[in-house]
Amino acid sequence: MSDEAPDPRRWRALSVCLVAGFMTLLDVSIVNVALPSMQAGLGASSAELSWVVSGYALTFGLVLVAAGRLGDDRGRRRMFLAGLALFTLTSAGAGLATAAWVLVAVRLLQGAAAGLLSPQVVGFIQDLFDGRERGTAFGLFGASIGVSTAVGPLLGGLLLAWAGLAEGWRWVFYVNVPIGVAALVYAMRVLPADAASPGRRRPLDLVGALLLGVAVVALMLPLVLAERDPAAAPWWLLVVAAVVLAGFVAWERRAKRVHGLPLVDLALLRIRSYAVGAALGTTYFAGFTSIFFVLTLFFQNGLRYTPLEAGLVLTPFAVGSAVSSALSGRLVSRFGTAMIVVGLGVVLVGLAVTDVVLRVTAGAPGTGWAVAGPLLLAGAGGGLVIAPNQTLALSEIPRSSGGTAAGVLQTGQRIGTAIGLSLVGAVFFGELSGSGDWVSAISDGLVVTVALVAVAFLLGLTDLVRSRRAPQVAGAR
């Protein structure tokens, strides 16, 4: 707990951080329902549409760690404002795009802006809050993650229903502009000023940033390209990723030994709470985000729901996640890892019941209503996972490394998302191309999703058991 008096503007600062974080994550999911509109309005090819989605995810993940380090060293407020301004500008540019290649290029920049912005949100929470207040703040942040991911299809459907198929996709991006401008003005008023550096600013480890960037791109590129066509993905890049990542680790160890200024202090990974939280978050996001991918495709393309109707189907998940996330942040200090394990168990039950319901109804009228209950349950479970896991993972991280630690944590989440979408997409489209049966395809996809969440559940359960045994062993000694 810090001895300094808490910043009186901390809750207002949190509100603008949550708005900015919500926008960056909303743009991951809202675009999916607008792809047919982009194809109609711009004449985009399937490859270009794929890059509109995957390019954003790729550059988002690419800059997270370096952006977190810049926030730690050069000023979190400065990096936040720069990222928010660039995100707002590129949102306007995406909406104004006159050709598919222009839209792809702007989406790459927009993803980089999101990656610059996102670690600063977590860093501010680390800086401004302590104790139970920090848990509450992370709970609200977790709610924004869950809601933004689940509500994207609904908001996209509303915008398309209002603006029409030909031009409706532009409003998916335009909606960020007035919100971004207002948030930028408000952020300049309420975000705390960056502390003046007493001496020369620490230089950024450019070699480390380059090595990590190459490793992330080489790892994520085949994964994001494999969502619809696994056979065409450049899987050889995974070997490149492993080699470059090994080089990155060796370089960071050398940097720590020679001048003490690595991009990532690998000692962070020796902190058990952080290492477990990073691993659990990566595996959970692999299952969590793929849910919306396959369900949106199933209802919109398989059952011919409109984008708005498909979005409404996923709304119960968003509602359950929002409510339980807000509550879990206040309870994490009391229940700790046990609450995360319970949440993961509830998610497993909700998704398993969703699969059973889809098999039983077999796409009959009313299927959307039939899955509302289990999706609400799964969302409520998910709200007990994201915020508490982030709170516990960062609980032992010093404030001076908060942005970097958040960047590493969120890079793992982005990689987990890419892995999940690749695996679920391969199974989903493989079954669909073989049998043409949408019900079988969605069921097989959900089985993979359940398996990924089950891995996260086992990780959490193992950590819980080990933590319960540790005091007993210490006492026995």
Short mmCIF file of N, CA, C and O in Angstrom, two decimals, residues 358-435:
data_model
loop_
_atom_site.label_atom_id
_atom_site.label_comp_id
_atom_site.label_asym_id
_atom_site.label_seq_id
_atom_site.Cartn_x
_atom_site.Cartn_y
_atom_site.Cartn_z
N LEU A 358 -27.89 -26.31 -28.71
CA LEU A 358 -27.78 -26.17 -30.16
C LEU A 358 -27.96 -27.51 -30.86
O LEU A 358 -28.55 -27.58 -31.95
N ARG A 359 -27.47 -28.58 -30.27
CA ARG A 359 -27.66 -29.91 -30.86
C ARG A 359 -29.14 -30.32 -30.83
O ARG A 359 -29.66 -30.86 -31.80
N VAL A 360 -29.80 -30.03 -29.71
CA VAL A 360 -31.20 -30.44 -29.55
C VAL A 360 -32.12 -29.64 -30.46
O VAL A 360 -33.01 -30.19 -31.12
N THR A 361 -31.91 -28.31 -30.50
CA THR A 361 -32.80 -27.48 -31.32
C THR A 361 -32.49 -27.62 -32.81
O THR A 361 -33.38 -27.39 -33.64
N ALA A 362 -31.23 -27.94 -33.13
CA ALA A 362 -30.82 -28.18 -34.52
C ALA A 362 -31.22 -27.03 -35.44
O ALA A 362 -31.68 -27.24 -36.56
N GLY A 363 -31.08 -25.82 -34.96
CA GLY A 363 -31.35 -24.66 -35.82
C GLY A 363 -32.82 -24.36 -36.00
O GLY A 363 -33.19 -23.61 -36.91
N ALA A 364 -33.69 -24.90 -35.15
CA ALA A 364 -35.12 -24.63 -35.26
C ALA A 364 -35.42 -23.20 -34.85
O ALA A 364 -34.61 -22.54 -34.20
N PRO A 365 -36.60 -22.69 -35.23
CA PRO A 365 -36.99 -21.34 -34.79
C PRO A 365 -36.95 -21.24 -33.27
O PRO A 365 -37.36 -22.15 -32.56
N GLY A 366 -36.45 -20.14 -32.78
CA GLY A 366 -36.33 -19.97 -31.35
C GLY A 366 -35.00 -20.41 -30.77
O GLY A 366 -34.81 -20.37 -29.54
N THR A 367 -34.06 -20.82 -31.63
CA THR A 367 -32.75 -21.26 -31.14
C THR A 367 -32.04 -20.14 -30.39
O THR A 367 -31.39 -20.37 -29.37
N GLY A 368 -32.18 -18.92 -30.92
CA GLY A 368 -31.54 -17.79 -30.26
C GLY A 368 -32.03 -17.60 -28.83
O GLY A 368 -31.24 -17.32 -27.92
N TRP A 369 -33.33 -17.75 -28.63
CA TRP A 369 -33.89 -17.63 -27.27
C TRP A 369 -33.43 -18.80 -26.41
O TRP A 369 -33.20 -18.64 -25.21
N ALA A 370 -33.29 -19.98 -27.00
CA ALA A 370 -32.95 -21.18 -26.23
C ALA A 370 -31.55 -21.10 -25.63
O ALA A 370 -31.30 -21.66 -24.56
N VAL A 371 -30.63 -20.41 -26.31
CA VAL A 371 -29.26 -20.34 -25.80
C VAL A 371 -29.04 -19.13 -24.88
O VAL A 371 -27.94 -18.96 -24.35
N ALA A 372 -30.07 -18.31 -24.69
CA ALA A 372 -29.90 -17.11 -23.87
C ALA A 372 -29.48 -17.46 -22.44
O ALA A 372 -28.57 -16.83 -21.88
N GLY A 373 -30.14 -18.45 -21.84
CA GLY A 373 -29.84 -18.84 -20.46
C GLY A 373 -28.41 -19.33 -20.28
O GLY A 373 -27.67 -18.82 -19.42
N PRO A 374 -27.99 -20.34 -21.05
CA PRO A 374 -26.61 -20.82 -20.88
C PRO A 374 -25.55 -19.78 -21.22
O PRO A 374 -24.49 -19.76 -20.60
N LEU A 375 -25.82 -18.89 -22.18
CA LEU A 375 -24.86 -17.83 -22.48
C LEU A 375 -24.79 -16.82 -21.34
O LEU A 375 -23.71 -16.29 -21.04
N LEU A 376 -25.92 -16.53 -20.72
CA LEU A 376 -25.92 -15.66 -19.54
C LEU A 376 -25.07 -16.27 -18.43
O LEU A 376 -24.27 -15.58 -17.77
N LEU A 377 -25.21 -17.58 -18.23
CA LEU A 377 -24.43 -18.29 -17.22
C LEU A 377 -22.94 -18.24 -17.55
O LEU A 377 -22.10 -17.96 -16.67
N ALA A 378 -22.60 -18.50 -18.81
CA ALA A 378 -21.19 -18.46 -19.22
C ALA A 378 -20.61 -17.07 -19.04
O ALA A 378 -19.46 -16.91 -18.61
N GLY A 379 -21.38 -16.04 -19.38
CA GLY A 379 -20.91 -14.67 -19.20
C GLY A 379 -20.67 -14.34 -17.75
O GLY A 379 -19.68 -13.69 -17.39
N ALA A 380 -21.60 -14.79 -16.88
CA ALA A 380 -21.44 -14.54 -15.44
C ALA A 380 -20.17 -15.22 -14.92
O ALA A 380 -19.44 -14.64 -14.10
N GLY A 381 -19.88 -16.41 -15.41
CA GLY A 381 -18.65 -17.07 -15.02
C GLY A 381 -17.43 -16.34 -15.53
O GLY A 381 -16.43 -16.17 -14.81
N GLY A 382 -17.50 -15.86 -16.77
CA GLY A 382 -16.37 -15.13 -17.34
C GLY A 382 -16.04 -13.87 -16.58
O GLY A 382 -14.86 -13.48 -16.48
N GLY A 383 -17.05 -13.22 -16.02
CA GLY A 383 -16.81 -12.01 -15.24
C GLY A 383 -16.04 -12.27 -13.97
O GLY A 383 -15.44 -11.36 -13.38
N LEU A 384 -16.03 -13.54 -13.51
CA LEU A 384 -15.27 -13.91 -12.32
C LEU A 384 -13.84 -14.29 -12.64
O LEU A 384 -13.07 -14.66 -11.74
N VAL A 385 -13.47 -14.21 -13.92
CA VAL A 385 -12.15 -14.67 -14.34
C VAL A 385 -11.23 -13.52 -14.72
O VAL A 385 -10.13 -13.36 -14.17
N ILE A 386 -11.65 -12.68 -15.67
CA ILE A 386 -10.73 -11.72 -16.29
C ILE A 386 -10.19 -10.71 -15.28
O ILE A 386 -8.97 -10.55 -15.12
N ALA A 387 -11.08 -10.01 -14.59
CA ALA A 387 -10.63 -8.97 -13.65
C ALA A 387 -9.85 -9.54 -12.47
O ALA A 387 -8.77 -9.05 -12.15
N PRO A 388 -10.36 -10.58 -11.79
CA PRO A 388 -9.58 -11.13 -10.68
C PRO A 388 -8.22 -11.67 -11.12
O PRO A 388 -7.23 -11.49 -10.41
N ASN A 389 -8.16 -12.32 -12.27
CA ASN A 389 -6.87 -12.84 -12.74
C ASN A 389 -5.89 -11.71 -12.99
O ASN A 389 -4.70 -11.80 -12.65
N GLN A 390 -6.37 -10.62 -13.60
CA GLN A 390 -5.49 -9.48 -13.85
C GLN A 390 -5.04 -8.83 -12.54
O GLN A 390 -3.88 -8.44 -12.39
N THR A 391 -5.94 -8.73 -11.58
CA THR A 391 -5.60 -8.15 -10.28
C THR A 391 -4.52 -8.96 -9.58
O THR A 391 -3.52 -8.42 -9.09
N LEU A 392 -4.71 -10.28 -9.52
CA LEU A 392 -3.75 -11.13 -8.83
C LEU A 392 -2.42 -11.21 -9.59
O LEU A 392 -1.35 -11.26 -8.97
N ALA A 393 -2.49 -11.24 -10.92
CA ALA A 393 -1.26 -11.33 -11.71
C ALA A 393 -0.35 -10.13 -11.50
O ALA A 393 0.88 -10.26 -11.49
N LEU A 394 -0.94 -8.95 -11.29
CA LEU A 394 -0.16 -7.73 -11.16
C LEU A 394 0.03 -7.29 -9.71
O LEU A 394 0.61 -6.23 -9.45
N SER A 395 -0.45 -8.10 -8.77
CA SER A 395 -0.44 -7.68 -7.37
C SER A 395 0.96 -7.50 -6.80
O SER A 395 1.17 -6.69 -5.89
N GLU A 396 1.94 -8.23 -7.31
CA GLU A 396 3.31 -8.14 -6.79
C GLU A 396 4.25 -7.39 -7.73
O GLU A 396 5.46 -7.37 -7.50
N ILE A 397 3.70 -6.78 -8.77
CA ILE A 397 4.53 -6.06 -9.74
C ILE A 397 4.74 -4.63 -9.25
O ILE A 397 3.78 -3.94 -8.91
N PRO A 398 6.00 -4.16 -9.21
CA PRO A 398 6.23 -2.76 -8.80
C PRO A 398 5.62 -1.78 -9.78
O PRO A 398 5.52 -2.07 -10.98
N ARG A 399 5.20 -0.64 -9.28
CA ARG A 399 4.53 0.34 -10.12
C ARG A 399 5.41 0.81 -11.28
O ARG A 399 4.92 1.12 -12.36
N SER A 400 6.72 0.86 -11.05
CA SER A 400 7.63 1.33 -12.10
C SER A 400 7.66 0.40 -13.30
O SER A 400 8.09 0.80 -14.39
N SER A 401 7.18 -0.84 -13.15
CA SER A 401 7.14 -1.81 -14.25
C SER A 401 5.71 -2.17 -14.63
O SER A 401 5.50 -3.14 -15.37
N GLY A 402 4.73 -1.40 -14.13
CA GLY A 402 3.33 -1.75 -14.37
C GLY A 402 2.95 -1.80 -15.83
O GLY A 402 2.25 -2.72 -16.28
N GLY A 403 3.39 -0.81 -16.63
CA GLY A 403 3.05 -0.79 -18.05
C GLY A 403 3.68 -1.93 -18.81
O GLY A 403 3.05 -2.57 -19.66
N THR A 404 4.96 -2.19 -18.54
CA THR A 404 5.65 -3.30 -19.22
C THR A 404 5.00 -4.63 -18.88
O THR A 404 4.77 -5.46 -19.77
N ALA A 405 4.72 -4.84 -17.59
CA ALA A 405 4.08 -6.09 -17.17
C ALA A 405 2.71 -6.24 -17.82
O ALA A 405 2.33 -7.33 -18.26
N ALA A 406 1.96 -5.14 -17.89
CA ALA A 406 0.66 -5.18 -18.55
C ALA A 406 0.81 -5.50 -20.03
O ALA A 406 0.00 -6.25 -20.60
N GLY A 407 1.84 -4.93 -20.68
CA GLY A 407 2.07 -5.19 -22.09
C GLY A 407 2.34 -6.66 -22.36
O GLY A 407 1.81 -7.25 -23.31
N VAL A 408 3.17 -7.28 -21.51
CA VAL A 408 3.46 -8.71 -21.67
C VAL A 408 2.19 -9.52 -21.44
O VAL A 408 1.89 -10.47 -22.20
N LEU A 409 1.44 -9.16 -20.40
CA LEU A 409 0.20 -9.87 -20.09
C LEU A 409 -0.79 -9.78 -21.26
O LEU A 409 -1.39 -10.79 -21.67
N GLN A 410 -0.95 -8.60 -21.82
CA GLN A 410 -1.91 -8.41 -22.90
C GLN A 410 -1.41 -9.00 -24.22
O GLN A 410 -2.22 -9.42 -25.05
N THR A 411 -0.09 -9.06 -24.41
CA THR A 411 0.43 -9.75 -25.59
C THR A 411 0.07 -11.22 -25.53
O THR A 411 -0.33 -11.82 -26.54
N GLY A 412 0.18 -11.81 -24.34
CA GLY A 412 -0.24 -13.20 -24.17
C GLY A 412 -1.72 -13.38 -24.49
O GLY A 412 -2.12 -14.37 -25.11
N GLN A 413 -2.54 -12.42 -24.09
CA GLN A 413 -3.97 -12.50 -24.38
C GLN A 413 -4.23 -12.43 -25.88
O GLN A 413 -5.09 -13.14 -26.42
N ARG A 414 -3.51 -11.55 -26.58
CA ARG A 414 -3.67 -11.43 -28.03
C ARG A 414 -3.21 -12.71 -28.74
O ARG A 414 -3.82 -13.17 -29.69
N ILE A 415 -2.10 -13.28 -28.27
CA ILE A 415 -1.62 -14.53 -28.86
C ILE A 415 -2.60 -15.65 -28.56
O ILE A 415 -2.91 -16.48 -29.44
N GLY A 416 -3.13 -15.69 -27.34
CA GLY A 416 -4.14 -16.69 -27.01
C GLY A 416 -5.37 -16.57 -27.89
O GLY A 416 -5.91 -17.57 -28.35
N THR A 417 -5.80 -15.33 -28.12
CA THR A 417 -6.94 -15.11 -29.01
C THR A 417 -6.66 -15.65 -30.41
O THR A 417 -7.51 -16.32 -31.01
N ALA A 418 -5.46 -15.39 -30.93
CA ALA A 418 -5.10 -15.87 -32.26
C ALA A 418 -5.07 -17.40 -32.30
O ALA A 418 -5.54 -18.02 -33.27
N ILE A 419 -4.52 -18.01 -31.26
CA ILE A 419 -4.47 -19.47 -31.20
C ILE A 419 -5.89 -20.05 -31.17
O ILE A 419 -6.21 -21.01 -31.89
N GLY A 420 -6.73 -19.48 -30.32
CA GLY A 420 -8.09 -19.98 -30.21
C GLY A 420 -8.88 -19.86 -31.50
O GLY A 420 -9.54 -20.81 -31.93
N LEU A 421 -8.80 -18.70 -32.13
CA LEU A 421 -9.52 -18.50 -33.39
C LEU A 421 -9.00 -19.43 -34.47
O LEU A 421 -9.77 -19.94 -35.30
N SER A 422 -7.69 -19.67 -34.48
CA SER A 422 -7.11 -20.57 -35.48
C SER A 422 -7.61 -22.00 -35.28
O SER A 422 -8.05 -22.66 -36.23
N LEU A 423 -7.56 -22.49 -34.04
CA LEU A 423 -7.98 -23.86 -33.78
C LEU A 423 -9.48 -24.04 -34.00
O LEU A 423 -9.92 -24.98 -34.68
N VAL A 424 -10.27 -23.13 -33.41
CA VAL A 424 -11.72 -23.24 -33.54
C VAL A 424 -12.15 -23.05 -35.00
O VAL A 424 -13.01 -23.77 -35.51
N GLY A 425 -11.52 -22.07 -35.67
CA GLY A 425 -11.84 -21.84 -37.08
C GLY A 425 -11.52 -23.04 -37.94
O GLY A 425 -12.28 -23.40 -38.85
N ALA A 426 -10.38 -23.69 -37.69
CA ALA A 426 -9.99 -24.86 -38.48
C ALA A 426 -11.01 -25.99 -38.33
O ALA A 426 -11.42 -26.62 -39.31
N VAL A 427 -11.43 -26.23 -37.08
CA VAL A 427 -12.40 -27.29 -36.84
C VAL A 427 -13.76 -26.92 -37.40
O VAL A 427 -14.43 -27.73 -38.06
N PHE A 428 -14.18 -25.68 -37.17
CA PHE A 428 -15.50 -25.22 -37.62
C PHE A 428 -15.61 -25.29 -39.15
O PHE A 428 -16.54 -25.91 -39.69
N PHE A 429 -14.66 -24.67 -39.84
CA PHE A 429 -14.73 -24.65 -41.31
C PHE A 429 -14.42 -26.01 -41.92
O PHE A 429 -14.92 -26.34 -42.99
N GLY A 430 -13.60 -26.80 -41.21
CA GLY A 430 -13.32 -28.15 -41.72
C GLY A 430 -14.57 -29.01 -41.73
O GLY A 430 -14.86 -29.69 -42.72
N GLU A 431 -15.34 -28.97 -40.65
CA GLU A 431 -16.59 -29.72 -40.59
C GLU A 431 -17.61 -29.18 -41.57
O GLU A 431 -18.33 -29.94 -42.23
N LEU A 432 -17.65 -27.84 -41.70
CA LEU A 432 -18.63 -27.23 -42.59
C LEU A 432 -18.35 -27.58 -44.04
O LEU A 432 -19.28 -27.89 -44.81
N SER A 433 -17.08 -27.56 -44.44
CA SER A 433 -16.74 -27.89 -45.83
C SER A 433 -16.94 -29.38 -46.11
O SER A 433 -17.21 -29.77 -47.24
N GLY A 434 -16.79 -30.22 -45.07
CA GLY A 434 -16.94 -31.66 -45.28
C GLY A 434 -18.38 -32.11 -45.33
O GLY A 434 -18.78 -32.86 -46.22
N SER A 435 -19.18 -31.63 -44.36
CA SER A 435 -20.56 -32.11 -44.26
C SER A 435 -21.59 -31.08 -44.70
O SER A 435 -22.73 -31.45 -45.03
#
